[in-house]
PDB file of C-alpha atoms in Angstrom:
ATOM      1  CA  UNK Q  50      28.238   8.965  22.412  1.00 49.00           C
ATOM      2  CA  UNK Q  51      30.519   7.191  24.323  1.00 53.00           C
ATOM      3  CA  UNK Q  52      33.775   5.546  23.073  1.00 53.00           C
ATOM      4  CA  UNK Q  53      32.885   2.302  23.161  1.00 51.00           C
ATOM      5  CA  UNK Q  54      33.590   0.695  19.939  1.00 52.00           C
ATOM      6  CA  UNK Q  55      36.706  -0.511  20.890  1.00 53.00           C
ATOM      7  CA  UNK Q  56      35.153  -3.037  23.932  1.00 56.00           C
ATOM      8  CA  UNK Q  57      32.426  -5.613  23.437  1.00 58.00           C
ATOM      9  CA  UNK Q  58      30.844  -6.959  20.394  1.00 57.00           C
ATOM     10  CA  UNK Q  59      33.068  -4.627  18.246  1.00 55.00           C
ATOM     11  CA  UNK Q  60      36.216  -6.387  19.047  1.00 57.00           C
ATOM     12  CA  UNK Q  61      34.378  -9.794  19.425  1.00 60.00           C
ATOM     13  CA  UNK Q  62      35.038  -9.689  23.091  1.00 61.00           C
ATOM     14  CA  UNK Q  63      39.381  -8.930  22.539  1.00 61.00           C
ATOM     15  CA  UNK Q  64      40.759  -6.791  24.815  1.00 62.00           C
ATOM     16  CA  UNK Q  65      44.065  -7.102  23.182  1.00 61.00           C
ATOM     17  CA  UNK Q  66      45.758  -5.542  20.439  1.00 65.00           C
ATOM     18  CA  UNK Q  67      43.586  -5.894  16.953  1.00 66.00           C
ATOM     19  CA  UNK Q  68      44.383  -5.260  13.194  1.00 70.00           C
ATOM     20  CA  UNK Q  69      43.641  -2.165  11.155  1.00 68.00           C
ATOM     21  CA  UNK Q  70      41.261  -3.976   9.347  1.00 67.00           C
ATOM     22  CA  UNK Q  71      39.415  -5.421  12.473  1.00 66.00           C
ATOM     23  CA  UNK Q  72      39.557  -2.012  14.148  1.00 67.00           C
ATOM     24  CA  UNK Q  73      37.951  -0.501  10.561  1.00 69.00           C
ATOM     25  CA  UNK Q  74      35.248  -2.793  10.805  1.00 69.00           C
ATOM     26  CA  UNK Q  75      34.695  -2.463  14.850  1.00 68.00           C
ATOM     27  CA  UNK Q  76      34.312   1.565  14.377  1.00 69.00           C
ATOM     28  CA  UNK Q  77      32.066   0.903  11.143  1.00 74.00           C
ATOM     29  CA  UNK Q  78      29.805  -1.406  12.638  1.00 72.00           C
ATOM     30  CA  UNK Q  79      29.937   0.863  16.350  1.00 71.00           C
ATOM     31  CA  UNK Q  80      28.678   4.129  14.478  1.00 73.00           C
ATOM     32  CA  UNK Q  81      25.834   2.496  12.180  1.00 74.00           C
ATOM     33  CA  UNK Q  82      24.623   0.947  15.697  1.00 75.00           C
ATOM     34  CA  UNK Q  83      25.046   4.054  17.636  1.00 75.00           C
ATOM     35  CA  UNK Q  84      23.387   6.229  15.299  1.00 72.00           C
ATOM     36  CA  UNK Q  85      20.087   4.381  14.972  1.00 76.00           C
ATOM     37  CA  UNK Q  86      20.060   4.194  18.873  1.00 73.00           C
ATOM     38  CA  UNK Q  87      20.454   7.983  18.781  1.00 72.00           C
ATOM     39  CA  UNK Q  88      17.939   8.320  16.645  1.00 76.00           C
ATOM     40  CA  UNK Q  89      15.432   6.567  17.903  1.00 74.00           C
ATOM     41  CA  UNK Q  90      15.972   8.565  21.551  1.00 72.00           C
ATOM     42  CA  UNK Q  91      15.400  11.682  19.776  1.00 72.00           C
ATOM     43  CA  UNK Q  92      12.497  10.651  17.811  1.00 73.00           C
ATOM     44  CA  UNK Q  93       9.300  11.119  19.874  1.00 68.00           C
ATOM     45  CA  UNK Q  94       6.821  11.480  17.509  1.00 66.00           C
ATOM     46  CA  UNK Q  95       3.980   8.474  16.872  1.00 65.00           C
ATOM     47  CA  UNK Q  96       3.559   7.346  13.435  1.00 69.00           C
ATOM     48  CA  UNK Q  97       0.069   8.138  12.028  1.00 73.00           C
ATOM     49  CA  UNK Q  98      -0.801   5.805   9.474  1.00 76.00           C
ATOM     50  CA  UNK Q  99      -2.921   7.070   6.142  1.00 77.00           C
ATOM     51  CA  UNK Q 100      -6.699   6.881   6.429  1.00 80.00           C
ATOM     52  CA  UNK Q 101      -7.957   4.276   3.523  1.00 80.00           C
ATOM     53  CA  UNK Q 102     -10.367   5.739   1.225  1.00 80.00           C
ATOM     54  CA  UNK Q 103     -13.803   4.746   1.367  1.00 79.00           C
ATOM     55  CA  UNK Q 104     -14.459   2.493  -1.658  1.00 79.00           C
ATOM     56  CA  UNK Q 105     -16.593   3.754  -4.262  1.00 79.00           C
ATOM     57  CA  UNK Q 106     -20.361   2.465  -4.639  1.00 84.00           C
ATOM     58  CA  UNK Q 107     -20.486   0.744  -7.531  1.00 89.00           C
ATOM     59  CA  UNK Q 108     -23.577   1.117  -9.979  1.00 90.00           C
ATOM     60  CA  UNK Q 109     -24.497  -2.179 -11.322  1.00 93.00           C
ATOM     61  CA  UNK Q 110     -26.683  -2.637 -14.164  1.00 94.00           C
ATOM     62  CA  UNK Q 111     -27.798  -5.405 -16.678  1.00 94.00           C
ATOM     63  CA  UNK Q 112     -27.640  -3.883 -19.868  1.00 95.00           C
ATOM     64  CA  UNK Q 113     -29.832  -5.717 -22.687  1.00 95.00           C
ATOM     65  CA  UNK Q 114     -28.916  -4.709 -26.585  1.00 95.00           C
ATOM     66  CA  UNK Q 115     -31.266  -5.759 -29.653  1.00 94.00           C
ATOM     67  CA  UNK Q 116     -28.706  -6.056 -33.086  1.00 92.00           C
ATOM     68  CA  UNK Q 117     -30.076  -7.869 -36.304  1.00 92.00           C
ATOM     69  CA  UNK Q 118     -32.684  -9.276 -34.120  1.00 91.00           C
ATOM     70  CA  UNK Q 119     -30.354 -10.844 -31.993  1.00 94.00           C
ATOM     71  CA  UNK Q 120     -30.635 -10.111 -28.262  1.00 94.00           C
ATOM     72  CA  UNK Q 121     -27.743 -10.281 -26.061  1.00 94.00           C
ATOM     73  CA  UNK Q 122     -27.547  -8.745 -21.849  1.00 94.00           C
ATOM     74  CA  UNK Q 123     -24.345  -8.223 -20.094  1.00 93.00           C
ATOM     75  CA  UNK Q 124     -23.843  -7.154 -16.418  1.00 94.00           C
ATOM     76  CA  UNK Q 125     -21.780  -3.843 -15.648  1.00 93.00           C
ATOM     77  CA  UNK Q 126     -20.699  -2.324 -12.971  1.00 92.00           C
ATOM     78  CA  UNK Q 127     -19.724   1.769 -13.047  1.00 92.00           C
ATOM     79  CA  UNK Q 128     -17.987   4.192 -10.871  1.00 89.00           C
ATOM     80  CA  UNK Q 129     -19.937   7.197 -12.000  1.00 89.00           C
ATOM     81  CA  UNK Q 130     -23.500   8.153 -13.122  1.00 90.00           C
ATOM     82  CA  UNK Q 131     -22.117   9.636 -16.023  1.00 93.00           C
ATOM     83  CA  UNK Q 132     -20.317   6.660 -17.313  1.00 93.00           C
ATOM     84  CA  UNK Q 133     -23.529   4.619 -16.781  1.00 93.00           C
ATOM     85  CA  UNK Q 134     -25.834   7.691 -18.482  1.00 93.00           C
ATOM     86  CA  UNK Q 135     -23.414   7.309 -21.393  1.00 94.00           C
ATOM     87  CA  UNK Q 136     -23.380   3.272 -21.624  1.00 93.00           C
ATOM     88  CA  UNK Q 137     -27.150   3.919 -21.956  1.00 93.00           C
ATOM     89  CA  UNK Q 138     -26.845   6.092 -24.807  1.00 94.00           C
ATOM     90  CA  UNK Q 139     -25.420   4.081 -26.819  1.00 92.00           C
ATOM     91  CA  UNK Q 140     -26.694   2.528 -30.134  1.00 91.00           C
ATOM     92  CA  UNK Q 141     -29.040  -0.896 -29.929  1.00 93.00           C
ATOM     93  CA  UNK Q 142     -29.747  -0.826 -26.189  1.00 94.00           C
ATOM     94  CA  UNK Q 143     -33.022  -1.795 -25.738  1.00 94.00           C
ATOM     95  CA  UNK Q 144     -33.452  -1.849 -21.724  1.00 94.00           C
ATOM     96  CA  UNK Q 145     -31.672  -1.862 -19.183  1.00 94.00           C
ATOM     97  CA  UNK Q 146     -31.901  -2.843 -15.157  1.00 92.00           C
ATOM     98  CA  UNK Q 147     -30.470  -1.221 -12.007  1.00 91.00           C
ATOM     99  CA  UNK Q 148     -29.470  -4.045  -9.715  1.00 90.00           C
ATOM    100  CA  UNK Q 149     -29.459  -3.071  -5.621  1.00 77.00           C
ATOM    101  CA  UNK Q 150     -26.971  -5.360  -4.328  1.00 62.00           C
ATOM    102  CA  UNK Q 151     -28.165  -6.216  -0.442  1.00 52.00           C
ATOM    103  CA  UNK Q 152     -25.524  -6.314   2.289  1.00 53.00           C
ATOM    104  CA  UNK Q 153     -25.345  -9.258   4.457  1.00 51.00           C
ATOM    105  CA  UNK Q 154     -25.440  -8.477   8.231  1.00 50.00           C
TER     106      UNK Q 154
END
């Protein structure tokens, strides 16, 4: 690093004499400068973004339940086989439909 904070854009151009404070804020704003052009000469190294996870397959299913006579069907989607398996098992379901949803090319 050179000593350059006292020429330039850190004395807004002076070459003359220049206050403490001025001279404070010259070196401050010289060394946060210098260091991130120091840094980035020394790092060579290529940012490698994450992969993104492949998104689950969804199971959906209409679900159709019989209470008091009364029939009512809901679609739901799972994540797993086993949370589907147990939906199934519950109490009142009467049938129930896998639904195959086709991708469009």
């Amino acid at each position: 690093m050179k000593n350059l904070y006292n020429k330039g854009p850190f004395r807004s151009y002076e070459w003359g004499k220049i206050g403490v404070y001025l001279k404070k804020y010259g070196n401050k704003k010289w060394r946060r400068t210098e260091k991130s052009e120091i840094e980035n000469q020394l790092k060579e190294t290529i940012k490698i973004f994450k992969q993104r996870k492949k998104r689950r397959k969804l199971i959906w299913a209409k679900i159709t339940k019989e209470i008091y006579g009364r029939t009512h069907s809901d679609y739901r989607s799972f994540y797993s086989e086993k949370a589907f398996r147990n939906s199934i098992k519950r109490a009142h379901v009467k049938r129930y439909f896998l639904i195959n949803k086709i991708k469009k090319k």
